[in-house]
Coordinates of C-alpha atoms in Angstrom, one line a residue:
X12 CA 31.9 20.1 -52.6
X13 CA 33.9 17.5 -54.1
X14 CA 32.1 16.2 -57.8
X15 CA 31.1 13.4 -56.2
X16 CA 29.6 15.0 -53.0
X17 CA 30.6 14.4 -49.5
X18 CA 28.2 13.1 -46.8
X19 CA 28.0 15.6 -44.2
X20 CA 26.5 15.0 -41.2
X21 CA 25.6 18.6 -39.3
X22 CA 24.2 18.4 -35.9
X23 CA 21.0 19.2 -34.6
X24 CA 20.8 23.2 -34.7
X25 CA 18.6 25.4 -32.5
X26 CA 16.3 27.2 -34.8
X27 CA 14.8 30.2 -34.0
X28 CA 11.1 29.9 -35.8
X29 CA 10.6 32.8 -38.6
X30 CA 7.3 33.7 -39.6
X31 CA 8.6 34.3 -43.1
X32 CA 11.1 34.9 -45.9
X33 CA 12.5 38.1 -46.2
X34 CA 14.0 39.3 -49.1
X35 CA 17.4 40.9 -48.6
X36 CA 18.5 44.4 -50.5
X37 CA 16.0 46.2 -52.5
X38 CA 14.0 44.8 -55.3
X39 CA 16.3 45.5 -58.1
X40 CA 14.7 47.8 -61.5
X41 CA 15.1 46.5 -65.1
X42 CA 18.0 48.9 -65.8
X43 CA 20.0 47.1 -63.2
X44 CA 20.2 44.2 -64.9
X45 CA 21.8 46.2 -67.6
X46 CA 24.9 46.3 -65.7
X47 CA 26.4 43.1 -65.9
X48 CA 29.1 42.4 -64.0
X49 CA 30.3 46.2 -64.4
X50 CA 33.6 47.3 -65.5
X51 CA 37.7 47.4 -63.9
X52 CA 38.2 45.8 -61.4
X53 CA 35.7 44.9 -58.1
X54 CA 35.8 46.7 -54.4
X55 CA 32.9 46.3 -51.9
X56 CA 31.6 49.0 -49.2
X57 CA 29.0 47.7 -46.8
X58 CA 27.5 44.9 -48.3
X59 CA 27.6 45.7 -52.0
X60 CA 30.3 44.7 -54.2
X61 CA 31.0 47.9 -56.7
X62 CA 33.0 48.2 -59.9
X63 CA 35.4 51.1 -60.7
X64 CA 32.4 53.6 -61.6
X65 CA 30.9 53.1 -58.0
X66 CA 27.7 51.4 -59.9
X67 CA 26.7 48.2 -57.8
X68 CA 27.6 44.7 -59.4
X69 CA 25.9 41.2 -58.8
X70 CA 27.3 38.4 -59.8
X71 CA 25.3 35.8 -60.5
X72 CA 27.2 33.0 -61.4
X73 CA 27.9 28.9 -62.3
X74 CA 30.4 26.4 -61.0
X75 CA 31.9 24.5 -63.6
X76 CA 34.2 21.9 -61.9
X77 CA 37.1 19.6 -63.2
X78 CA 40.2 21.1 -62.3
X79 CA 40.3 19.8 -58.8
X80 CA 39.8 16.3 -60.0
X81 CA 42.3 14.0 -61.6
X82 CA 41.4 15.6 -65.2
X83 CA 42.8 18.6 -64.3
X84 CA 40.8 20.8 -66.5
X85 CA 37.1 21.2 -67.3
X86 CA 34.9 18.3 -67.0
X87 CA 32.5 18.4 -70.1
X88 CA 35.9 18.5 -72.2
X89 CA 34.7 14.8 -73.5
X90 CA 32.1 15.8 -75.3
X91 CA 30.8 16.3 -78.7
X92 CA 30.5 20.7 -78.0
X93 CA 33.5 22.5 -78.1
X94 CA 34.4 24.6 -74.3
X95 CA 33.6 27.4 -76.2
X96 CA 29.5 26.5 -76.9
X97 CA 29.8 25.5 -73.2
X98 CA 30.5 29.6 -72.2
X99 CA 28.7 30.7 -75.2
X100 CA 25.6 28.5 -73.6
X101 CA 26.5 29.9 -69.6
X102 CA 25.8 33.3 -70.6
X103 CA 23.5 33.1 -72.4
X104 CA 21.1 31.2 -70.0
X105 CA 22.2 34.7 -67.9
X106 CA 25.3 33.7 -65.9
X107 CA 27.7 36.8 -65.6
X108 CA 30.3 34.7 -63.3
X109 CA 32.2 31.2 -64.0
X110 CA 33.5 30.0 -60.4
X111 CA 36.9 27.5 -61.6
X112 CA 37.7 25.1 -58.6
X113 CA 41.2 23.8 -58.9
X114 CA 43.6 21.6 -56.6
X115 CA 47.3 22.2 -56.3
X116 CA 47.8 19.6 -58.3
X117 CA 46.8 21.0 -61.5
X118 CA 49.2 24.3 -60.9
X119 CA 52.4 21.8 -61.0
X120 CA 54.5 22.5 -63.8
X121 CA 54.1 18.8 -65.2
X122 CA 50.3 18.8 -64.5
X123 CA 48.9 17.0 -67.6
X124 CA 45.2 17.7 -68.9
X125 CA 42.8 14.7 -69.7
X126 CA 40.0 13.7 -70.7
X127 CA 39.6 16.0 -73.7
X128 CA 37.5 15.1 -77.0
X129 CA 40.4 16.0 -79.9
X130 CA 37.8 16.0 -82.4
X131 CA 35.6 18.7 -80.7
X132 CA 38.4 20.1 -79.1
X133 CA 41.3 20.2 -81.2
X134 CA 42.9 23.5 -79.4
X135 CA 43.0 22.3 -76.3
X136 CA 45.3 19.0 -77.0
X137 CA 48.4 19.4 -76.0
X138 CA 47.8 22.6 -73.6
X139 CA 48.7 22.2 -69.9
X140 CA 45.3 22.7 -67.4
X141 CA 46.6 26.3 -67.0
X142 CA 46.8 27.2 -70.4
X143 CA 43.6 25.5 -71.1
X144 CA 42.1 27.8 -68.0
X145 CA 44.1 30.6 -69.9
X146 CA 42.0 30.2 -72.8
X147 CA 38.7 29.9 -70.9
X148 CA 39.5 33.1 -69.2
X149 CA 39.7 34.8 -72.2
X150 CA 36.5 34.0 -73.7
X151 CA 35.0 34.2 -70.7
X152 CA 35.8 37.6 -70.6
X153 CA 34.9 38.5 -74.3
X154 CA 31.4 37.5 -72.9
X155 CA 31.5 39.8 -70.3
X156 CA 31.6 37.3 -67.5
X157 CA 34.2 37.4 -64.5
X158 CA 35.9 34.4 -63.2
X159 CA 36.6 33.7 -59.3
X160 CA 39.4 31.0 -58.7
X161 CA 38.5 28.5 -56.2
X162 CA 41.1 26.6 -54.6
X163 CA 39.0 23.1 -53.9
X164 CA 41.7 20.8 -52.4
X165 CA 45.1 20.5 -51.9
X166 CA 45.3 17.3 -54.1
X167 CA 43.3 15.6 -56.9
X168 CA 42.4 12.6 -54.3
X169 CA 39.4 14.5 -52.1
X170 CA 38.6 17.4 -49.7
X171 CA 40.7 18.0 -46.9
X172 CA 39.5 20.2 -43.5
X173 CA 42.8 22.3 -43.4
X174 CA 43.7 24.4 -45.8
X175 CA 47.1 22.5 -45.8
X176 CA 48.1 18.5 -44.9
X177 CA 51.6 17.0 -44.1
X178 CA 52.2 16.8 -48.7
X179 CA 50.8 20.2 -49.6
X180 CA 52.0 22.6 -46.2
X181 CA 50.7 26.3 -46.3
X182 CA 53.6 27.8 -47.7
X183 CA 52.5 26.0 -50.7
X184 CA 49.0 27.0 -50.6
X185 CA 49.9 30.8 -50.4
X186 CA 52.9 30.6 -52.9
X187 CA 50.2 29.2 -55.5
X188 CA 47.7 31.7 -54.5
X189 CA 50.3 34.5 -55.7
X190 CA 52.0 32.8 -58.8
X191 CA 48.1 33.0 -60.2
X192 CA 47.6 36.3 -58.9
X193 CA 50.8 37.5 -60.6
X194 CA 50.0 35.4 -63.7
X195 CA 46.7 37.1 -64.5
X196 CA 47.3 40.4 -63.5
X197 CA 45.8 43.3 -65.1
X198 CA 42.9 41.2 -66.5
X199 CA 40.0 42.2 -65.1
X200 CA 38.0 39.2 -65.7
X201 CA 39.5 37.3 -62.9
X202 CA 37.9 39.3 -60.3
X203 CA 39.1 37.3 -57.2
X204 CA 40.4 34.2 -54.8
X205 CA 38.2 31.8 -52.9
X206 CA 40.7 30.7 -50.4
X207 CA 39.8 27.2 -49.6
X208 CA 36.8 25.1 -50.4
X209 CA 34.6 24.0 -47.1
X210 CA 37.3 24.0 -44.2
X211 CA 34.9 22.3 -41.8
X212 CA 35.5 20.3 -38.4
X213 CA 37.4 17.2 -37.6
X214 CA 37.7 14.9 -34.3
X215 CA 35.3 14.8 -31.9
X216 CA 35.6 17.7 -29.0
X217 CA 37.2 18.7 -26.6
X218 CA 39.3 17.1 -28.9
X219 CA 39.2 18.5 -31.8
X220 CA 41.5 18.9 -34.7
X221 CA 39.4 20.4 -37.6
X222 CA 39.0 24.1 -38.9
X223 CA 37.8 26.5 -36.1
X224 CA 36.7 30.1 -36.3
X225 CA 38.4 32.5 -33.8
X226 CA 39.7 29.4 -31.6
X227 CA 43.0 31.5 -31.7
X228 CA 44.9 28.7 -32.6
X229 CA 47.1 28.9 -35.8
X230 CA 47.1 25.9 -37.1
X231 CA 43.4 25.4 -36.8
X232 CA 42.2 28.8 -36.9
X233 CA 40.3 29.6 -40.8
X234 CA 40.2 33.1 -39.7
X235 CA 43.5 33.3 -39.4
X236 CA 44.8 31.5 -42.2
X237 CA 42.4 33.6 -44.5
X238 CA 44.0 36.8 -43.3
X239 CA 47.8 35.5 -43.9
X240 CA 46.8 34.4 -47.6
X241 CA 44.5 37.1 -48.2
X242 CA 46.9 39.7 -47.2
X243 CA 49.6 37.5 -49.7
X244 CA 48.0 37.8 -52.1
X245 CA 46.9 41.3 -51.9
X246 CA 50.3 42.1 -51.8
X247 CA 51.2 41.1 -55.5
X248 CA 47.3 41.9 -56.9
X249 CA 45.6 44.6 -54.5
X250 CA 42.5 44.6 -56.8
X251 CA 41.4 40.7 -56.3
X252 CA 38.9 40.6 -54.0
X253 CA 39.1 38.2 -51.6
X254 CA 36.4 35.4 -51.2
X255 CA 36.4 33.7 -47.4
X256 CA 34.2 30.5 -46.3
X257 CA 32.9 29.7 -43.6
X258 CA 33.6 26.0 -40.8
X259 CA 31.1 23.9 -39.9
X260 CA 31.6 24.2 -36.5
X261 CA 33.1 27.1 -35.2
X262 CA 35.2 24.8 -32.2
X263 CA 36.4 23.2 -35.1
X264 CA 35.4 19.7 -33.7
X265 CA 32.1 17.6 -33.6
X266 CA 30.3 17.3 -30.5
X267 CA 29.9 14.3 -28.6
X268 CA 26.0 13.9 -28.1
X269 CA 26.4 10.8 -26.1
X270 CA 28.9 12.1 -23.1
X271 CA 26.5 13.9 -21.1
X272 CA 28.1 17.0 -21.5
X273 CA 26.6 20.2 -23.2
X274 CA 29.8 22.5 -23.3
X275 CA 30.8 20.7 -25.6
X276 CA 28.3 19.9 -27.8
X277 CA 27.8 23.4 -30.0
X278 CA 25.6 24.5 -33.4
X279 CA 26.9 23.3 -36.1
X280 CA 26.2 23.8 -40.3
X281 CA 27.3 23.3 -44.1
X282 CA 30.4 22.5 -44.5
X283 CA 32.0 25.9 -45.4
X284 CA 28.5 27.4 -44.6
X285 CA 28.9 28.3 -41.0
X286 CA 29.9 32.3 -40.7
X287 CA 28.0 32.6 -37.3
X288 CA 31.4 33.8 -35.5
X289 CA 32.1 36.2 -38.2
X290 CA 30.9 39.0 -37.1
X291 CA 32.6 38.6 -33.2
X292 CA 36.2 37.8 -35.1
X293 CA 35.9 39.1 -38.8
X294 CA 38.6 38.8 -41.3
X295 CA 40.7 41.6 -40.9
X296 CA 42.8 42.8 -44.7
X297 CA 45.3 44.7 -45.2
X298 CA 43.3 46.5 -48.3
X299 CA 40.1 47.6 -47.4
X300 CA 37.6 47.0 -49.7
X301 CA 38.8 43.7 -50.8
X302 CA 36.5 40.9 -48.6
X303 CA 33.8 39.1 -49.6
X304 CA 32.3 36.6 -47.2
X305 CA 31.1 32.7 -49.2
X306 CA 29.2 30.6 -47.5
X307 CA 28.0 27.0 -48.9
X308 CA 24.2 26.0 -48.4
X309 CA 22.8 22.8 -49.7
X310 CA 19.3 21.4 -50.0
X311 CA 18.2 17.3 -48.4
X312 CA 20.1 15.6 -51.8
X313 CA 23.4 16.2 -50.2
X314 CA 22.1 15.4 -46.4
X315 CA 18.9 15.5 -44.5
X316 CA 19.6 18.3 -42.1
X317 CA 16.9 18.5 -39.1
X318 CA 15.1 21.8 -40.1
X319 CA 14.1 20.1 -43.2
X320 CA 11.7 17.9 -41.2
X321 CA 11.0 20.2 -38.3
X322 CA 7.7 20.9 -37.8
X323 CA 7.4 24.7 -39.2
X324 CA 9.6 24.0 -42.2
X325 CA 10.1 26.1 -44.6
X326 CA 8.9 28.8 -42.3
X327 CA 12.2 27.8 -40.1
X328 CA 14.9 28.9 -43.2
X329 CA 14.9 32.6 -42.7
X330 CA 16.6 32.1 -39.1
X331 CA 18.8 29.9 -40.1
X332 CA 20.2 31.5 -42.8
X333 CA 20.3 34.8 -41.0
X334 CA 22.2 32.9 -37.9
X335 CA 24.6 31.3 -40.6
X336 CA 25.4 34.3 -42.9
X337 CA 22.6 36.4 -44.0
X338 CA 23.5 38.6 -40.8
X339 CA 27.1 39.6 -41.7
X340 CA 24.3 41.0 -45.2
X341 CA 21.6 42.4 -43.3
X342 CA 23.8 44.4 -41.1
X343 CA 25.6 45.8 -43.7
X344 CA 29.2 44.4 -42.5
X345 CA 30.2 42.7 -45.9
X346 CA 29.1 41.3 -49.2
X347 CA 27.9 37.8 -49.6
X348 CA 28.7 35.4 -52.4
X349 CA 27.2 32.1 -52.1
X350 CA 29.3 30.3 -53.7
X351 CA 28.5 26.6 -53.7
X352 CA 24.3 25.6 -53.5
X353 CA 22.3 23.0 -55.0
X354 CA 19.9 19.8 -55.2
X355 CA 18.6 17.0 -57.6
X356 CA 15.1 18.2 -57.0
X357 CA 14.3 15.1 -56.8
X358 CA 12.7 15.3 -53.7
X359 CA 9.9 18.4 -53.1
X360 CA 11.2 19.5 -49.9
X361 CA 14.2 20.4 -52.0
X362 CA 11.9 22.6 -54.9
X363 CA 10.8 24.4 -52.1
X364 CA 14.1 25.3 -50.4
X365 CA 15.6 26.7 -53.8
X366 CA 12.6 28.8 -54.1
X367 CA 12.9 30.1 -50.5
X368 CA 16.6 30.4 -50.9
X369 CA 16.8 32.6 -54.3
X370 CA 13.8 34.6 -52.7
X371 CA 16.4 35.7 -49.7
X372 CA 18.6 36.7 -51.6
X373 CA 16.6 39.6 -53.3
X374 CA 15.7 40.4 -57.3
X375 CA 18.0 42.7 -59.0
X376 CA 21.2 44.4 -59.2
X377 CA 21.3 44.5 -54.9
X378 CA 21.0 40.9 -54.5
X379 CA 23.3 38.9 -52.7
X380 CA 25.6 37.3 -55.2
X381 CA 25.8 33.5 -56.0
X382 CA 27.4 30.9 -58.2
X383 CA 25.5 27.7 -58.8
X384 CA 26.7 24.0 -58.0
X385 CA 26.6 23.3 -60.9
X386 CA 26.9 23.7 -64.4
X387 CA 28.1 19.9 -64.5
X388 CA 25.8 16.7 -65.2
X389 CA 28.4 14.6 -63.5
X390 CA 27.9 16.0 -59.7
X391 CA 27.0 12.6 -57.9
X392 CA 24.0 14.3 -55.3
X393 CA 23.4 18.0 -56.8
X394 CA 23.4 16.9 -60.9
X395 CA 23.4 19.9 -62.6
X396 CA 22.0 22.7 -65.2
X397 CA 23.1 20.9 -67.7
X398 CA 21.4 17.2 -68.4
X399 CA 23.8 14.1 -69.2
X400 CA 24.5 15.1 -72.9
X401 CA 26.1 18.4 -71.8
X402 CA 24.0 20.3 -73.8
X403 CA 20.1 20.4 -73.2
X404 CA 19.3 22.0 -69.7
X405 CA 17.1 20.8 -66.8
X406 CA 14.9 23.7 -67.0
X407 CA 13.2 23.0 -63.5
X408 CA 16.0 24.3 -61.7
X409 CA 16.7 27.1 -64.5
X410 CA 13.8 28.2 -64.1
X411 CA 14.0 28.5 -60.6
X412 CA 17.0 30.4 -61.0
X413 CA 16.0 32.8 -64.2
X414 CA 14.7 35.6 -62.5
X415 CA 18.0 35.6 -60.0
X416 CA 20.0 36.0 -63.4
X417 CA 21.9 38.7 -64.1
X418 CA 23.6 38.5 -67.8
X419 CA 26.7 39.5 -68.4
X420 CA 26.9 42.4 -71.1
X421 CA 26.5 41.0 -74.4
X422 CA 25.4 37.3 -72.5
X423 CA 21.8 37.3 -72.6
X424 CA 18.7 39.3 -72.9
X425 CA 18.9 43.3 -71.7
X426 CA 15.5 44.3 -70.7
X427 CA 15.7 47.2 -71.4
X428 CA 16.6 47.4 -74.9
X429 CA 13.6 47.9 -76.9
X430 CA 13.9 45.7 -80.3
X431 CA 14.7 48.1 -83.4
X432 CA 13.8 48.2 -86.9
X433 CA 15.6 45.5 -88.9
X434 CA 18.3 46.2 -91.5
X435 CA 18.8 45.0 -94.5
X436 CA 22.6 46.1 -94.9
X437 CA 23.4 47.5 -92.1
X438 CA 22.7 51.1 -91.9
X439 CA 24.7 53.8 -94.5
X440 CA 27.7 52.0 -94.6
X441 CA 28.9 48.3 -94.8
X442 CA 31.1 46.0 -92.8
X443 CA 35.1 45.1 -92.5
X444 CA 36.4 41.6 -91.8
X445 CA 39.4 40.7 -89.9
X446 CA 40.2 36.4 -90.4
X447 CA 42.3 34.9 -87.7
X448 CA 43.4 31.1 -87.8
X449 CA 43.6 30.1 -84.3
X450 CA 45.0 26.3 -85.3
X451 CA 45.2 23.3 -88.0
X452 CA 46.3 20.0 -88.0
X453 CA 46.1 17.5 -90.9
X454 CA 42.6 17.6 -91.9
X455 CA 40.9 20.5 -90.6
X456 CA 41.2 24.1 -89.0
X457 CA 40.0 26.6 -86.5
X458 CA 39.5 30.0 -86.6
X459 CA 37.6 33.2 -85.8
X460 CA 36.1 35.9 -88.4
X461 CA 35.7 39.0 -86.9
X462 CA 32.8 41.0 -88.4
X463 CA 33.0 45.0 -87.7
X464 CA 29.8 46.9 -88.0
X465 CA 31.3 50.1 -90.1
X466 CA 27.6 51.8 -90.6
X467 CA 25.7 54.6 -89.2
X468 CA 23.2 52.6 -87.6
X469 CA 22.4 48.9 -86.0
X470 CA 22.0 46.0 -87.8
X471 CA 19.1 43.9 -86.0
X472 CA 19.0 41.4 -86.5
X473 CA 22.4 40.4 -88.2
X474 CA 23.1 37.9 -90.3
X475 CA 26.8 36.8 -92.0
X476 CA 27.5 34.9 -95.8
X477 CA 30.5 34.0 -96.3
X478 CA 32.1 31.2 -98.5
X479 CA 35.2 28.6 -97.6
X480 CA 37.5 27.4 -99.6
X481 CA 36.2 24.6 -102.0
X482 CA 36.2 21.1 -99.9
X483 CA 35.9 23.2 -96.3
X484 CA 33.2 22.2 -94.2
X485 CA 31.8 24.0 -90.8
X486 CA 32.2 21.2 -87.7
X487 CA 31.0 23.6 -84.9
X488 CA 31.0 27.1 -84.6
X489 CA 29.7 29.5 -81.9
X490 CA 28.4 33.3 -81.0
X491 CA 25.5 32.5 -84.0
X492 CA 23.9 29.9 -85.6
X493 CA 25.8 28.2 -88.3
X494 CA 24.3 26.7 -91.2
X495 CA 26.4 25.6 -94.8
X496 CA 24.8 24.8 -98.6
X497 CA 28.0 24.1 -100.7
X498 CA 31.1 26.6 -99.9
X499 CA 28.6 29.2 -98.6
X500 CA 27.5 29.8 -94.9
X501 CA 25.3 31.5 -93.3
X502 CA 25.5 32.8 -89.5
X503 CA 22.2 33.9 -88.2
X504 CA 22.1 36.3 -84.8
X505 CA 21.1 34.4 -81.4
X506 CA 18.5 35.3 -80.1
X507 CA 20.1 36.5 -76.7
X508 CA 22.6 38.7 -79.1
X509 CA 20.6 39.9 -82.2
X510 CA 22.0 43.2 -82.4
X511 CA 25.1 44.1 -84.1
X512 CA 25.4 48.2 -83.5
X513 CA 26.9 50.9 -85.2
X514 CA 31.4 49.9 -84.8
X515 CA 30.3 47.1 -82.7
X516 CA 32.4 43.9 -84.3
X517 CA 31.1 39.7 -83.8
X518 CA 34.1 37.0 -83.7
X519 CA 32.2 34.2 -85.3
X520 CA 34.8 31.3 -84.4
X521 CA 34.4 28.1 -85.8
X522 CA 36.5 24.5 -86.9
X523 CA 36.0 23.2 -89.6
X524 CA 36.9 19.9 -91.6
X525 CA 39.2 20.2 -95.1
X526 CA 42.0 22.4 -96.1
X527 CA 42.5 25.8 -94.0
X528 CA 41.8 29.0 -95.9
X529 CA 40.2 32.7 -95.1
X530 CA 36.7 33.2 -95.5
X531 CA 35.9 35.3 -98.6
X532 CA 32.9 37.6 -99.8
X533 CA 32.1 38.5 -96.4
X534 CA 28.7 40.1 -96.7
X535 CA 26.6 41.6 -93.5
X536 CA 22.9 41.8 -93.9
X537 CA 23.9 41.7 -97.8
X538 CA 26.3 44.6 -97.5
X539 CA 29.9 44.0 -98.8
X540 CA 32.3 44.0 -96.5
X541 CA 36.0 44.8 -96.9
X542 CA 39.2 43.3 -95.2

């Protein structure tokens, strides 16, 4: 989906009636959730996506979109939170997965970032939109989330139903793919490439000129254009996995109701949603292990489709989806990753579709995987999780999506730890600081204290003193609460992290207005800590 939204107009589908939602994998037990996204890197078998232990992995993720658009980083950027309280926030709501759509355009080597605050943001001025994404990656994955890479568009200027067009031909596409596969490999936090965003049809058949699925046709055929920049990219990074959309309509052109003639009118769905074919012509890799199929589903905000007013709606949704996707899940062929779904709820048709939709996908670690549309305000006919000031949430749709969430490891609540004891210092033993200045500029700082745990036992919950150098005052500050009286502040646990265990360490980063200096008598839960 572009930010603003498309309008897409699907055709009348025949739906087979469902007598009711069926959940798909097994209802997932509280120590599943403990796994987070897992550890290495991802592989899938059947329909389950594994990390490097064999344990089973769902990602459960947000999009947060801006690359793709003539910013060329993060929208949100603007605001008065740093991008840092923006992840810190995403995980701790109990997303385990950022999904980054880009275009080509922001890859180019004079590719210039806008539309950052300098005040809240001071880091990021200057940085080109891939070391800006550089930097989000890396925090990301200090919060135990993964990252996929979408590739939205070819250009800033909109959606496109090739993967290529006369300015940006597919050499281009696949040459981009692998300079990013190259560029972050060996970090395991970027898990994987989403080929293209919503290849979808074009022209009206038998003339028809869009994206088709096992047409045969190479210059048309999504299928095959997945397989020749999968298997590219797999060539430099073997470990990505692979994420592959689905058409609209699988001829690749939109059917002509009005000319009298049914061969050529076919089923048509979502943009990017339609993996009906999939199963007759699948995706064939050159690593096994590596595919993951993504299909796009979107509620009546984004367009009316007919089964929202057929007459057995919502009853109706289980065989649609299963037609769509959910079969390539149910019959064990591949993993699923939903990776684009979402609605205003403005209208109650719509509450009711999310609830049916996160209800297929199953509870638990065996879920089928998702990312959100989106984390952004600013999406013109989904809004987002996130309200217009880019920091309180529109908890109707959170909390539609809560029990879905899996958080990454250190993100958000584990339901299976049991709360401890508090400590007053820590256990038999104390703390050790490590100060880091990340930037200044004329006027003020950044930087991240990292707090070490050195005792025998947890401290729960944790709380950091420290005191700045005289004139020094906290601006923002993130992974606790931060609160200043003269040169001494206090960082108090969140609730989502309150324990600090035994060697476990805390980066408190923070900017902060005045002259730059280290923090100094560090204490943790009153213990003394050394440098």
């Amino acid at each position: 989906m572009t930010q603003w939204r498309k309008a897409f107009g699907a055709l009348a589908a025949a739906v087979v009636a469902a007598s009711g939602l069926v959940a798909l994998g097994a209802t997932g037990q509280a120590a599943a959730a403990a796994s987070g996204t897992g550890s290495g890197y991802l592989h899938t078998s059947g329909n389950k996506i594994l990390d490097n232990t064999g344990a089973t992995v769902r990602l459960t993720g947000i999009n947060w979109f801006g690359m793709e658009t003539d910013n060329k980083t993060f929208h949100g950027l603007w605001s008065s939170r740093t991008w840092r309280q923006q992840l810190d926030q995403m995980a701790q709501l109990g997303y385990n997965t950022l999904r980054v759509p880009f275009s080509d355009d922001a890859l180019k080597p004079d590719a210039k970032a806008t539309g950052i605050n300098d005040y809240t943001n001071p880091d990021l001025i200057g940085l080109s939109p891939l070391q800006i994404l550089d930097k989000v990656i890396g925090y990301a994955g200090q919060k135990g989330m993964r990252v996929i890479l979408d590739r939205h568009r070819p250009t800033s200027s909109g959606q496109t139903p090739l993967w290529y067009t006369a300015g940006v031909p597919e050499s281009t596409w696949i040459n981009d793919w692998k300079t990013l596969a190259q560029r972050y490999a060996g970090n395991t936090t970027v898990i994987g490439a989403d080929l293209h965003n919503e290849p979808h049809a074009e022209g009206t058949n038998p003339a028809a000129t869009g994206a088709c699925w096992g047409c045969g046709d190479t210059a048309r055929d999504w299928r095959l254009a997945a397989e020749r920049a999968g298997n590219a990219i797999l060539g430099v990074q073997p470990n990505w996995l692979i994420f592959v959309e689905g058409v609209s309509c699988p001829s690749g052109g939109l059917s002509n109701v009005w000319d009298g003639d049914p061969s050529n009118d076919e089923d048509c769905g979502w943009w990017g949603g339609n993996l009906s074919k999939a199963g007759e012509f699948p995706v064939r890799l050159s690593v096994p292990g590596r595919l993951v199929y993504s299909p796009h589903e979107y509620a009546t905000s984004v367009y009316n489709q007919p089964w929202f007013s057929a007459p057995d709606y919502p009853a109706n949704l289980t065989a649609i989806w299963d037609k769509y996707w959910g079969y390539l899940y149910k019959q064990n062929i591949a993993p699923l990753m939903m990776g684009e779904f979402g609605t205003t709820l403005a209208n109650p048709v719509d509450k009711v579709w999310l609830e049916k939709l996160m209800a297929y996908t199953g509870t638990g670690v065996n879920g089928i995987s998702f990312t959100y549309w989106s984390w952004n305000p600013n999406s013109g006919d989904t809004g987002g999780i996130l309200n217009d000031d880019w920091t309180t949430v529109n908890q109707a749709k959170q909390s539609i999506l809560q029990p879905y969430l899996i958080p990454p490891a250190g993100g958000g609540p584990d339901p299976t730890t049991t709360p401890t004891t508090p400590t007053s210092g820590g256990g038999t033993g104390g703390c050790k600081t490590a100060w880091k200045l990340d930037n200044s500029w004329q006027g003020g700082f950044q930087g991240a204290l990292t707090v070490t745990n050195t005792a025998t036992s947890a401290a729960n919950p944790w709380k950091v003193v420290f005191t700045l150098p005289a004139g020094a005052t906290v601006a923002s500050g993130w992974n606790g609460t931060f609160t200043q009286s003269g040169t001494t502040v206090t960082v108090t646990a969140p609730s989502y992290n309150p324990s600090l265990g035994a060697g476990a360490a805390v980066s408190l980063g923070f900017t902060a207005n005045g002259t730059s200096g280290a923090p100094s008598a560090v204490t943790l839960n009153a213990a003394a800590c050394t440098t």
